[in-house]
Amino acid sequence: MTTKTYVPNPVSPRVLGHHWSAKADRLQSATGVLMGVFLLFHLHFESSILLGKDAFYHVVHFLEGSIFSDDGKGFPIITQIISVFMLAVFVLHALTALRRFPTQLGQWRALQSSLNTIRHSDTRIWYFQLLTGAALFFLVPVHLFEMIQAPNIGPNMSAERVYHDNTWVLYALLLPAVVVHAVFGLYRVAVKWGLTFQRHKLRRFAHGLMIYLMVLGIASLMCYLLIGSELTLPVTPYSPS
């Protein structure tokens, strides 16, 4: 006759899980989706410079509430408010994501071993998110603080910042990191919360979206560099003729 002996679990219930852990997961996903969607709109708004200075000028001032201002130029403080809000969202996302960041040498070795032996696509996607997230931890605050301190946006002022202030270096590092992190992040949220079960098709779409956003961002950056190279200092804000 076989008897079963039940031994109390020596592990603390807090180690097995906590209701705050589930809330942190939801908060991480929500803030990630918010930033991912914001990036999609942001890159397309920025790319309006490809249609000419007038197009970018009108897009910027429309987003800054030009229809509500007497001079039709909008309110630059809106850019500051949005930047402060996105900085807060970024900090909240980073705090919830740091829970899963490997902090010990043994964890990094286990991760590398898993990547080399299992060859699992979603594990590699998580690894890329880990690397790009670490880079964005330093790059994103610099960009947002820049927008908070100098909210004046326009064809000439933005081009001056990119070309004469050499912020193209920041954007060249920020663009690939944020595109990869955001697109893969949206993919992982869709899979994690059961929004789709077609992982292969969704991965193909994610790869295509990354290529598209990279081309769009690089083209916009090159356009700002070209405009900036033609400006003479001191730069005056652009006004449509």
Short mmCIF file of C-alpha atoms in Angstrom, two decimals:
data_model
loop_
_atom_site.label_atom_id
_atom_site.label_comp_id
_atom_site.label_asym_id
_atom_site.label_seq_id
_atom_site.Cartn_x
_atom_site.Cartn_y
_atom_site.Cartn_z
CA MET A 1 0.00 0.00 0.00
CA THR A 2 1.30 3.41 -0.97
CA THR A 3 0.81 6.38 1.27
CA LYS A 4 1.17 10.00 0.33
CA THR A 5 2.86 12.43 2.63
CA TYR A 6 2.15 16.11 2.13
CA VAL A 7 4.97 18.39 3.13
CA PRO A 8 4.23 22.08 3.55
CA ASN A 9 5.84 24.19 0.87
CA PRO A 10 8.92 25.82 2.41
CA VAL A 11 8.82 28.59 -0.13
CA SER A 12 7.15 31.77 0.95
CA PRO A 13 3.84 32.47 -0.84
CA ARG A 14 5.25 35.87 -1.75
CA VAL A 15 7.95 34.15 -3.80
CA LEU A 16 5.42 32.03 -5.69
CA GLY A 17 3.44 35.05 -6.71
CA HIS A 18 1.77 38.18 -5.50
CA HIS A 19 -1.24 40.09 -6.71
CA TRP A 20 1.05 43.09 -7.27
CA SER A 21 3.06 41.02 -9.75
CA ALA A 22 -0.05 40.52 -11.90
CA LYS A 23 -0.85 44.22 -11.67
CA ALA A 24 2.72 45.06 -12.66
CA ASP A 25 2.38 42.80 -15.71
CA ARG A 26 -0.78 44.58 -16.81
CA LEU A 27 0.77 47.96 -16.14
CA GLN A 28 3.88 47.05 -18.11
CA SER A 29 1.78 45.93 -21.06
CA ALA A 30 -0.50 48.99 -20.93
CA THR A 31 2.35 51.50 -20.79
CA GLY A 32 4.21 49.58 -23.50
CA VAL A 33 1.20 49.66 -25.83
CA LEU A 34 0.71 53.37 -25.14
CA MET A 35 4.32 54.16 -26.02
CA GLY A 36 4.28 51.84 -29.05
CA VAL A 37 1.18 53.48 -30.50
CA PHE A 38 2.62 56.92 -29.72
CA LEU A 39 5.79 55.99 -31.64
CA LEU A 40 3.78 54.98 -34.70
CA PHE A 41 2.04 58.36 -34.79
CA HIS A 42 5.21 60.26 -33.87
CA LEU A 43 7.29 58.83 -36.72
CA HIS A 44 4.54 59.56 -39.24
CA PHE A 45 4.08 63.13 -37.99
CA GLU A 46 7.85 63.67 -38.18
CA SER A 47 7.94 62.24 -41.71
CA SER A 48 5.67 65.02 -42.95
CA ILE A 49 8.94 66.91 -43.53
CA LEU A 50 9.36 64.65 -46.58
CA LEU A 51 6.39 66.47 -48.13
CA GLY A 52 8.08 69.85 -47.67
CA LYS A 53 8.54 72.54 -45.06
CA ASP A 54 4.98 73.81 -45.40
CA ALA A 55 3.51 70.36 -44.69
CA PHE A 56 5.62 69.88 -41.58
CA TYR A 57 4.90 73.43 -40.39
CA HIS A 58 1.13 72.94 -40.61
CA VAL A 59 1.24 69.48 -38.99
CA VAL A 60 3.26 70.79 -36.04
CA HIS A 61 1.06 73.81 -35.41
CA PHE A 62 -2.13 71.78 -35.80
CA LEU A 63 -0.89 69.36 -33.12
CA GLU A 64 -0.04 72.32 -30.91
CA GLY A 65 -3.62 73.60 -31.12
CA SER A 66 -3.27 76.27 -33.80
CA ILE A 67 -7.05 76.36 -34.34
CA PHE A 68 -7.44 77.60 -30.77
CA SER A 69 -4.78 80.35 -30.88
CA ASP A 70 -5.23 83.89 -32.13
CA ASP A 71 -2.05 83.91 -34.23
CA GLY A 72 -2.64 80.43 -35.64
CA LYS A 73 0.73 79.16 -34.39
CA GLY A 74 -0.50 77.03 -31.53
CA PHE A 75 0.94 76.58 -28.05
CA PRO A 76 4.45 75.07 -27.69
CA ILE A 77 3.62 74.25 -24.08
CA ILE A 78 1.51 71.37 -25.45
CA THR A 79 4.74 69.76 -26.66
CA GLN A 80 6.18 70.16 -23.17
CA ILE A 81 3.10 68.66 -21.52
CA ILE A 82 3.12 65.67 -23.86
CA SER A 83 6.87 65.20 -23.28
CA VAL A 84 6.45 65.27 -19.49
CA PHE A 85 3.55 62.82 -19.72
CA MET A 86 5.49 60.41 -21.96
CA LEU A 87 8.49 60.66 -19.63
CA ALA A 88 6.27 59.61 -16.73
CA VAL A 89 4.87 56.72 -18.78
CA PHE A 90 8.40 55.68 -19.75
CA VAL A 91 9.58 55.69 -16.12
CA LEU A 92 6.56 53.64 -15.06
CA HIS A 93 7.18 51.16 -17.88
CA ALA A 94 10.87 50.89 -17.03
CA LEU A 95 10.16 50.25 -13.34
CA THR A 96 7.75 47.43 -14.11
CA ALA A 97 10.06 45.93 -16.75
CA LEU A 98 13.15 45.95 -14.51
CA ARG A 99 11.59 43.13 -12.48
CA ARG A 100 12.52 40.70 -15.26
CA PHE A 101 15.94 42.10 -16.05
CA PRO A 102 18.77 39.58 -15.36
CA THR A 103 20.88 40.96 -12.53
CA GLN A 104 23.29 38.09 -11.86
CA LEU A 105 26.05 36.57 -13.96
CA GLY A 106 24.46 33.14 -13.63
CA GLN A 107 21.20 34.44 -15.09
CA TRP A 108 23.02 35.88 -18.10
CA ARG A 109 24.83 32.58 -18.64
CA ALA A 110 21.56 30.66 -18.45
CA LEU A 111 20.02 33.05 -20.96
CA GLN A 112 22.93 32.68 -23.38
CA SER A 113 22.79 28.89 -23.02
CA SER A 114 19.07 28.92 -23.74
CA LEU A 115 19.56 31.09 -26.83
CA ASN A 116 22.28 28.79 -28.19
CA THR A 117 20.50 25.50 -27.58
CA ILE A 118 16.75 25.99 -27.86
CA ARG A 119 16.66 28.33 -30.90
CA HIS A 120 13.22 29.63 -29.97
CA SER A 121 12.05 32.70 -31.92
CA ASP A 122 10.13 34.30 -29.06
CA THR A 123 13.09 33.85 -26.71
CA ARG A 124 15.28 35.73 -29.18
CA ILE A 125 12.66 38.45 -29.47
CA TRP A 126 12.68 38.81 -25.68
CA TYR A 127 16.48 39.01 -25.78
CA PHE A 128 16.37 41.81 -28.36
CA GLN A 129 13.84 43.60 -26.20
CA LEU A 130 16.19 43.24 -23.26
CA LEU A 131 19.12 44.80 -25.13
CA THR A 132 17.13 47.61 -26.75
CA GLY A 133 15.38 48.34 -23.46
CA ALA A 134 18.73 48.81 -21.76
CA ALA A 135 19.77 51.27 -24.49
CA LEU A 136 16.48 53.17 -24.33
CA PHE A 137 16.88 53.55 -20.57
CA PHE A 138 19.58 56.11 -21.36
CA LEU A 139 18.48 57.46 -24.76
CA VAL A 140 14.79 58.22 -24.27
CA PRO A 141 15.16 60.56 -21.25
CA VAL A 142 17.75 62.62 -23.14
CA HIS A 143 15.35 63.10 -26.06
CA LEU A 144 12.37 63.93 -23.85
CA PHE A 145 14.33 66.36 -21.67
CA GLU A 146 15.42 68.05 -24.89
CA MET A 147 11.79 68.48 -25.93
CA ILE A 148 10.85 69.79 -22.49
CA GLN A 149 13.63 72.39 -22.50
CA ALA A 150 13.31 73.44 -26.16
CA PRO A 151 9.72 72.81 -27.29
CA ASN A 152 9.92 75.07 -30.36
CA ILE A 153 9.43 72.72 -33.30
CA GLY A 154 9.45 73.65 -36.95
CA PRO A 155 11.26 72.93 -40.22
CA ASN A 156 14.15 75.28 -39.48
CA MET A 157 14.38 74.90 -35.71
CA SER A 158 14.22 71.10 -35.85
CA ALA A 159 16.76 70.99 -38.68
CA GLU A 160 19.07 73.29 -36.72
CA ARG A 161 18.88 70.97 -33.72
CA VAL A 162 19.60 67.91 -35.88
CA TYR A 163 22.42 69.38 -37.96
CA HIS A 164 24.08 72.23 -36.06
CA ASP A 165 23.57 70.80 -32.56
CA ASN A 166 24.57 67.31 -33.75
CA THR A 167 21.54 65.62 -32.26
CA TRP A 168 21.51 63.40 -35.34
CA VAL A 169 23.90 61.18 -33.37
CA LEU A 170 21.25 60.72 -30.67
CA TYR A 171 18.53 60.01 -33.23
CA ALA A 172 20.74 57.58 -35.16
CA LEU A 173 21.10 55.53 -31.97
CA LEU A 174 17.55 56.05 -30.77
CA LEU A 175 15.73 55.15 -34.00
CA PRO A 176 16.73 51.46 -34.38
CA ALA A 177 16.51 50.79 -30.64
CA VAL A 178 13.05 52.29 -30.21
CA VAL A 179 11.63 50.75 -33.40
CA VAL A 180 12.82 47.24 -32.54
CA HIS A 181 11.73 47.53 -28.91
CA ALA A 182 8.31 48.99 -29.71
CA VAL A 183 7.37 46.62 -32.55
CA PHE A 184 8.56 43.50 -30.74
CA GLY A 185 6.87 44.79 -27.61
CA LEU A 186 3.52 45.13 -29.37
CA TYR A 187 4.01 41.63 -30.78
CA ARG A 188 4.70 40.15 -27.34
CA VAL A 189 1.68 41.92 -25.82
CA ALA A 190 -0.57 40.52 -28.55
CA VAL A 191 0.74 37.00 -27.94
CA LYS A 192 0.85 37.25 -24.15
CA TRP A 193 -2.74 38.40 -23.73
CA GLY A 194 -4.15 36.00 -26.33
CA LEU A 195 -5.07 38.61 -28.94
CA THR A 196 -3.74 36.30 -31.67
CA PHE A 197 -2.55 32.74 -32.04
CA GLN A 198 -0.96 33.23 -35.47
CA ARG A 199 2.55 33.85 -34.17
CA HIS A 200 4.34 33.15 -37.45
CA LYS A 201 2.18 35.57 -39.45
CA LEU A 202 2.39 38.20 -36.73
CA ARG A 203 6.20 37.91 -36.62
CA ARG A 204 6.36 38.42 -40.38
CA PHE A 205 4.15 41.49 -40.06
CA ALA A 206 6.34 42.80 -37.21
CA HIS A 207 9.50 42.40 -39.30
CA GLY A 208 7.87 44.21 -42.22
CA LEU A 209 6.66 47.01 -39.94
CA MET A 210 10.16 47.43 -38.50
CA ILE A 211 11.69 47.77 -41.96
CA TYR A 212 9.02 50.29 -42.97
CA LEU A 213 9.46 52.43 -39.83
CA MET A 214 13.26 52.31 -40.14
CA VAL A 215 13.13 53.50 -43.76
CA LEU A 216 10.64 56.22 -42.82
CA GLY A 217 12.74 57.40 -39.88
CA ILE A 218 16.04 57.37 -41.79
CA ALA A 219 14.50 59.27 -44.71
CA SER A 220 13.14 61.91 -42.32
CA LEU A 221 16.48 62.24 -40.54
CA MET A 222 18.33 62.65 -43.83
CA CYS A 223 15.85 65.34 -44.86
CA TYR A 224 16.47 67.27 -41.63
CA LEU A 225 20.21 67.01 -42.19
CA LEU A 226 19.84 68.36 -45.73
CA ILE A 227 17.70 71.28 -44.59
CA GLY A 228 20.06 72.00 -41.70
CA SER A 229 23.10 72.09 -44.00
CA GLU A 230 21.43 74.86 -46.00
CA LEU A 231 20.64 77.03 -42.98
CA THR A 232 22.79 79.95 -41.92
CA LEU A 233 23.23 80.91 -38.28
CA PRO A 234 21.44 82.40 -36.45
CA VAL A 235 18.45 80.39 -37.59
CA THR A 236 15.05 82.07 -37.75
CA PRO A 237 11.78 80.11 -37.38
CA TYR A 238 10.17 79.10 -40.65
CA SER A 239 7.04 80.84 -41.87
CA PRO A 240 5.10 79.81 -44.95
CA SER A 241 5.32 82.31 -47.79
#
